[in-house]
Tab-separated table of C-alpha atoms and ligand atoms in Angstrom:
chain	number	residue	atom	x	y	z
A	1	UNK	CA	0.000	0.000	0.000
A	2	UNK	CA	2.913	2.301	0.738
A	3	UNK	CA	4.573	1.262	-2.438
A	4	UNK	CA	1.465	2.542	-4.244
A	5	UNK	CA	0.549	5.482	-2.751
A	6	UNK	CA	4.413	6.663	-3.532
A	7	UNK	CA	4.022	5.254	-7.502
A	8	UNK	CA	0.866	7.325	-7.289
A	9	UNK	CA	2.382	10.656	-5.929
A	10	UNK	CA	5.382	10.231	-8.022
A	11	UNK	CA	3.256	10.123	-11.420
A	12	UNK	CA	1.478	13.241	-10.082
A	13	UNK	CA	4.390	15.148	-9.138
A	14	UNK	CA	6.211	14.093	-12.696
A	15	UNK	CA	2.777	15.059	-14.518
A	16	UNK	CA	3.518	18.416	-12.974
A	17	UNK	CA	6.884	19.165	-13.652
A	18	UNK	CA	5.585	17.883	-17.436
A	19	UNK	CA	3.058	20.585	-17.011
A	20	UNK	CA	5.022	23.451	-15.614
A	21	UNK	CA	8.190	22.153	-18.283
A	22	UNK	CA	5.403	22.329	-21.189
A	23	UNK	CA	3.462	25.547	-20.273
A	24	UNK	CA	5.431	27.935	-22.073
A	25	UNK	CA	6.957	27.844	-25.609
A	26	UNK	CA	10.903	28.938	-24.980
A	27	UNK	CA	10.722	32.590	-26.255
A	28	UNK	CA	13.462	32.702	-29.182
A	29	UNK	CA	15.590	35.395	-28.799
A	30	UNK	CA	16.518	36.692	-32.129
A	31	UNK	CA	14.200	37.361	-35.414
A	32	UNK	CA	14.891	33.712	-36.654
A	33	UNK	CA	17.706	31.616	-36.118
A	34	UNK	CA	17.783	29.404	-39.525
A	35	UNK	CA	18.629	25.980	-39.168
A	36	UNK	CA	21.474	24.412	-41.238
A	37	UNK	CA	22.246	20.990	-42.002
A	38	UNK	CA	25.828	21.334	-41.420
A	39	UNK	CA	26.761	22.272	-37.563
A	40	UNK	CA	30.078	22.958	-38.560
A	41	UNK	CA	28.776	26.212	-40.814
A	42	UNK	CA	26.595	27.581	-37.484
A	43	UNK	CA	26.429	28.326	-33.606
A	44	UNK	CA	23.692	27.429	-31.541
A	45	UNK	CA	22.770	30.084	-29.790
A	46	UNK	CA	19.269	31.817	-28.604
A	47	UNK	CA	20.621	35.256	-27.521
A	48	UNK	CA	23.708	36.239	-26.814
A	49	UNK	CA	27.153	34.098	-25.814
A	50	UNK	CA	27.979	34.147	-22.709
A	51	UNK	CA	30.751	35.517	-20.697
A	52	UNK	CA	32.956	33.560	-18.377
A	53	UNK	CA	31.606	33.538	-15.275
A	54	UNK	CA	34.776	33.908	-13.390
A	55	UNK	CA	35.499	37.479	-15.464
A	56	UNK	CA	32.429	38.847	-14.841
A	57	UNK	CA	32.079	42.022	-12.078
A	58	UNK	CA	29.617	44.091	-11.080
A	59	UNK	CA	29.455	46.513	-13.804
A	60	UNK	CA	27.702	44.047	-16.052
A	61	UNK	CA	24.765	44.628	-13.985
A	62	UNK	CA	24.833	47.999	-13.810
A	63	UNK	CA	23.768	50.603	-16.135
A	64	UNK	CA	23.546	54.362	-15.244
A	65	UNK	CA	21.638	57.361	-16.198
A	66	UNK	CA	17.646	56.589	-15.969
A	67	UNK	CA	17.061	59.544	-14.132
A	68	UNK	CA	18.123	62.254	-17.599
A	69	UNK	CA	15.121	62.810	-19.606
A	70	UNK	CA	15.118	61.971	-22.713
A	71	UNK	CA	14.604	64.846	-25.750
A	72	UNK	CA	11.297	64.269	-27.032
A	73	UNK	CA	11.443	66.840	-30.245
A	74	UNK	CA	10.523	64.346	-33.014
A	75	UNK	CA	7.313	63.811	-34.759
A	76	UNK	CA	5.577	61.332	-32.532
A	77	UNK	CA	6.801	63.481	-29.289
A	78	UNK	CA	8.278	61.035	-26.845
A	79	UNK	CA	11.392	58.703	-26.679
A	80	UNK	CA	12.001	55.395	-25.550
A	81	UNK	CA	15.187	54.595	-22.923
A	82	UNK	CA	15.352	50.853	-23.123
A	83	UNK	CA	17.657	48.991	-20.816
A	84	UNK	CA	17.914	45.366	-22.653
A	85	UNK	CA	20.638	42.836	-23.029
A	86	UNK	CA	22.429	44.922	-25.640
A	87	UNK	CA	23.158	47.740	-23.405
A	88	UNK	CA	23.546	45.891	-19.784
A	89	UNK	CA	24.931	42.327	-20.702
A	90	UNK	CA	24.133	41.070	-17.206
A	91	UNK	CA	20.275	40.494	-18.546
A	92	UNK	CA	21.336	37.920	-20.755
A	93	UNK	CA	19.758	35.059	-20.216
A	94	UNK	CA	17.511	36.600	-17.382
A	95	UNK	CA	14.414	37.188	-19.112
A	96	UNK	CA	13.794	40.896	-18.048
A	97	UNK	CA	14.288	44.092	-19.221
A	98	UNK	CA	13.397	48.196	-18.060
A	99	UNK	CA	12.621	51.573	-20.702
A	100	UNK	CA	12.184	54.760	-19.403
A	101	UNK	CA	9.654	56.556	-21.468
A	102	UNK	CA	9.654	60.573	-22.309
A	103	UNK	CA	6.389	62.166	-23.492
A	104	UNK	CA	6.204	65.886	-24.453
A	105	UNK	CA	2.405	67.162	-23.790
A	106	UNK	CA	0.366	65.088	-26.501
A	107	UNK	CA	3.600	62.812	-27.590
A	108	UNK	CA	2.269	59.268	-28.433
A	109	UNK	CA	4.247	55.971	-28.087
A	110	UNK	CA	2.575	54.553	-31.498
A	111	UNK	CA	1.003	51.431	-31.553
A	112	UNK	CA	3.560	48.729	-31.405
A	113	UNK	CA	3.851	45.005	-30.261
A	114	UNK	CA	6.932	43.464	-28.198
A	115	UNK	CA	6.921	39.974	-29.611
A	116	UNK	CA	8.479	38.698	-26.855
A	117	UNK	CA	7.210	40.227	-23.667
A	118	UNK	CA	4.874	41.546	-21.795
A	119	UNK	CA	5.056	44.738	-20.778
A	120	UNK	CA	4.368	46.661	-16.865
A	121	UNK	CA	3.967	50.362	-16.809
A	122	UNK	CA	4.108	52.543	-13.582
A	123	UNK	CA	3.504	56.230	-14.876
A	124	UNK	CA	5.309	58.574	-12.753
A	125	UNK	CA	4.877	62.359	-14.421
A	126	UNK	CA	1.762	63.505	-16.356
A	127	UNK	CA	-1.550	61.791	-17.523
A	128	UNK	CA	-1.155	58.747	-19.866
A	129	UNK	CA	-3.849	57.428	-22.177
A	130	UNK	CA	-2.981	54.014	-22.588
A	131	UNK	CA	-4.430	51.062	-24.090
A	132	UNK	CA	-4.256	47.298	-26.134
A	133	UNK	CA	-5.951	45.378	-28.300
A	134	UNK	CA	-7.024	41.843	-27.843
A	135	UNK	CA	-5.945	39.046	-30.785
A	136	UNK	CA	-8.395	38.457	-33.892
A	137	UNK	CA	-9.645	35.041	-31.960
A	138	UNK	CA	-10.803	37.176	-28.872
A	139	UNK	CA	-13.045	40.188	-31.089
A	140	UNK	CA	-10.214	42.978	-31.165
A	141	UNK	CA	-11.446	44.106	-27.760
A	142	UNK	CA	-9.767	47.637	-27.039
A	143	UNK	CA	-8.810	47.888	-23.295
A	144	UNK	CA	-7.920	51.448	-22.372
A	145	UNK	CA	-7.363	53.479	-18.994
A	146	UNK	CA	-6.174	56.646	-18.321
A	147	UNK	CA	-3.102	56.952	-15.889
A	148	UNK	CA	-1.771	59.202	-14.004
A	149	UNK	CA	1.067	59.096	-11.358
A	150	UNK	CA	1.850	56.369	-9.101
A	151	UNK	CA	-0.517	54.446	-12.179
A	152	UNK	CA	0.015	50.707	-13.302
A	153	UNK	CA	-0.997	49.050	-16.520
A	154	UNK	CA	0.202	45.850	-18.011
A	155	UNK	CA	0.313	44.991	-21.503
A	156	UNK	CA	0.164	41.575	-22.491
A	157	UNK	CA	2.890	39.801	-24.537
A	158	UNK	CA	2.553	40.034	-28.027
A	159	UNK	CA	-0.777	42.358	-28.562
A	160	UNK	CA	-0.416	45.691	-30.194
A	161	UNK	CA	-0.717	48.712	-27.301
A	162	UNK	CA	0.121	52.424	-27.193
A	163	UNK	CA	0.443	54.884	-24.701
A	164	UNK	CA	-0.392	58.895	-25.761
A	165	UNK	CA	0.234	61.994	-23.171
A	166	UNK	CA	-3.366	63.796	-22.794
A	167	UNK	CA	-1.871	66.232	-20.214
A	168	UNK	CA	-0.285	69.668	-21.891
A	169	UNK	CA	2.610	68.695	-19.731
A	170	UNK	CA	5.518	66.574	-20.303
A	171	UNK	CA	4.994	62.723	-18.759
A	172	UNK	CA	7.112	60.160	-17.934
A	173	UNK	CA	7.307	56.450	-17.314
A	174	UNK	CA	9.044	53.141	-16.870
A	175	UNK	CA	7.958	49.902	-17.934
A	176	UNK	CA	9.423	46.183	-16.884
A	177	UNK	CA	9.831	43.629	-20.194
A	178	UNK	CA	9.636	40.007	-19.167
A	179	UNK	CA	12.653	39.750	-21.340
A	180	UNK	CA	16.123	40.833	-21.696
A	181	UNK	CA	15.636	41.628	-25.394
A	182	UNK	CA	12.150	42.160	-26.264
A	183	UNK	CA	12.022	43.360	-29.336
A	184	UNK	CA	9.529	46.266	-30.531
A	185	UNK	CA	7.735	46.028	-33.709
A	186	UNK	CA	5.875	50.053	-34.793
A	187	UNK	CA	2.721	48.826	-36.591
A	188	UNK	CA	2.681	51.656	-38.690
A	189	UNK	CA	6.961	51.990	-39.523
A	190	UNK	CA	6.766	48.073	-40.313
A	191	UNK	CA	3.271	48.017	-42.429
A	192	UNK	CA	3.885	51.522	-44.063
A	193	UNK	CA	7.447	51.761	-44.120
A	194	UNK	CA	9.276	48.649	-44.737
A	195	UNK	CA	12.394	48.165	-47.229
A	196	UNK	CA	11.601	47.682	-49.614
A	197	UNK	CA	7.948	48.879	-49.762
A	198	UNK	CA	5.245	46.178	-49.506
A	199	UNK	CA	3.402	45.793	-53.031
A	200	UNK	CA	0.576	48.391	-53.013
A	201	UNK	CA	-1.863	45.551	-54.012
A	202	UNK	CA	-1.547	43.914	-50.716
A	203	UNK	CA	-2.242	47.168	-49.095
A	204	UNK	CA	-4.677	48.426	-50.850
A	205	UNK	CA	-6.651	44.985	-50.326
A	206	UNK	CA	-5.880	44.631	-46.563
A	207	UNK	CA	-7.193	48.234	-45.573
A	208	UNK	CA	-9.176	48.544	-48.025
A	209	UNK	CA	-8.042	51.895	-49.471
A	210	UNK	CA	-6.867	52.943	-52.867
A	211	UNK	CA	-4.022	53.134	-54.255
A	212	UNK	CA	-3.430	57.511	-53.751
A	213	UNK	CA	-3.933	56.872	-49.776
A	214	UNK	CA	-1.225	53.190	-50.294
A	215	UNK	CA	0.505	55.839	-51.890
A	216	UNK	CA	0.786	58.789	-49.435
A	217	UNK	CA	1.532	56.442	-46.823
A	218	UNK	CA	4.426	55.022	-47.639
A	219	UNK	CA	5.783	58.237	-48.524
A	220	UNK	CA	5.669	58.964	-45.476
A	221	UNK	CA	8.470	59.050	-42.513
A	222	UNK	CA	8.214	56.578	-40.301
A	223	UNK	CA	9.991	57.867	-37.141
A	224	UNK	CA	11.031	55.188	-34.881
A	225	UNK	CA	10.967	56.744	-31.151
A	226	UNK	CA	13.102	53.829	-29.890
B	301	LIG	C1	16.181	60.321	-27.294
B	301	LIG	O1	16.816	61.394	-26.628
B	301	LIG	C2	18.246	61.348	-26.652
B	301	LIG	C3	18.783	62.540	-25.902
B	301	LIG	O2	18.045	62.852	-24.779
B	301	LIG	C4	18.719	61.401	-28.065
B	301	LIG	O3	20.123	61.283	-28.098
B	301	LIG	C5	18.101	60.283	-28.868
B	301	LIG	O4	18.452	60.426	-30.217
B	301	LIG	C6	16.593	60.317	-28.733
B	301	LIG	N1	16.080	59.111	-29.382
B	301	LIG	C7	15.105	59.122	-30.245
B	301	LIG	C8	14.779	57.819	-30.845
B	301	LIG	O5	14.483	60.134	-30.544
């Protein structure tokens, strides 16, 4: 009986770990990583190499000046600090990240996607109009909330979210990443303003526009505030 009760609990706690091991796809860490039937032409890796442990010191986990805002004179009106693997090398491999976020009054963060995290927002200057969109699947539900200081907001991994300063004062921000390089992907600079330019005939067709306003929009700019 004691033999079975421990078969039984071991099943259950291995049927757990199986869960917990299975519950999350590993997040890749690059664009693509394109596999090659040769190893001897490639390198696995899923980030960055790392350092040897013994030569590390503290200033790999450090990074320094946060506290400067950031200049904000560009079209959209605000600028995004990130603090990611590529600019404090401790993160690698840690799966979190920090951007300090600059708004002049009415600056807009445009609507963008991390594909790899999810994003936590603490407003700590000015009046934030922020919001997401939920994934075809769930109805495009648009969840919005205006902030102000002391404010939290999470975004969810992957869905396209903005934030826009509704205040005629400057605002400012930080957000956690639940990765140490999560990417950023402007809706409108990747759609719109891609190199080369997406045929007109798939734009025209997905937004169902003609070709002048196609046109006009990918003559545009596409300022990338990161
Ligand atoms: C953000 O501001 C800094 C200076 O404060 C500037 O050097 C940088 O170019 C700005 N970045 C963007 C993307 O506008």
């Amino acid at each position: 009986m004691k033999g079975y009760h421990f078969l039984i609990s071991t099943l259950a706690i291995l049927a757990f770990a199986t869960f917990l091991a299975s519950a999350y796809d590993p997040s890749p860490l690059q664009d693509f990583c394109v596999a090659l039937k040769d190893i001897k032409d490639g390198v696995f890796v899923n980030g960055k190499f790392c350092k040897d442990p013994k030569l590390a010191n503290a200033n790999d986990f450090f990074f320094s000046g946060l506290q400067n805002p950031r200049n904000t004179q560009n079209p959209v009106g605000s600028n995004v600090t990130a603090v990611n693997v590529d600019n404090l090398a401790g993160l690698n491999t840690l799966g979190i990240s920090l951007a300090r976020l600059d708004f002049a009054p009415n600056g807009l963060n445009p609507p963008h996607t991390h594909p790899r995290a999810t994003e936590i927002l603490v407003v700590l200057e000015g009046t934030l109009y922020v919001g997401f969109v939920t994934s075809n699947g769930d109805g495009n539900r648009l969840f919005t909330k205006v902030l102000n200081k002391g404010d939290v907001f999470v975004f969810p991994i992957g869905l396209i979210h903005f934030q826009l300063n509704v205040a005629h004062v400057n605002a400012v921000a930080f957000a956690g990443l639940s990765s140490q390089n999560p990417g950023v992907i402007t809706i409108a600079n990747a759609v719109f303003g891609s190199k080369p330019p997406i045929n007109p005939d798939v734009l025209t067709k997905a937004f169902q526009v003609d070709n002048k306003v196609v046109d006009y929009l990918q003559k545009q700019f596409w300022y990338d505030n990161n």
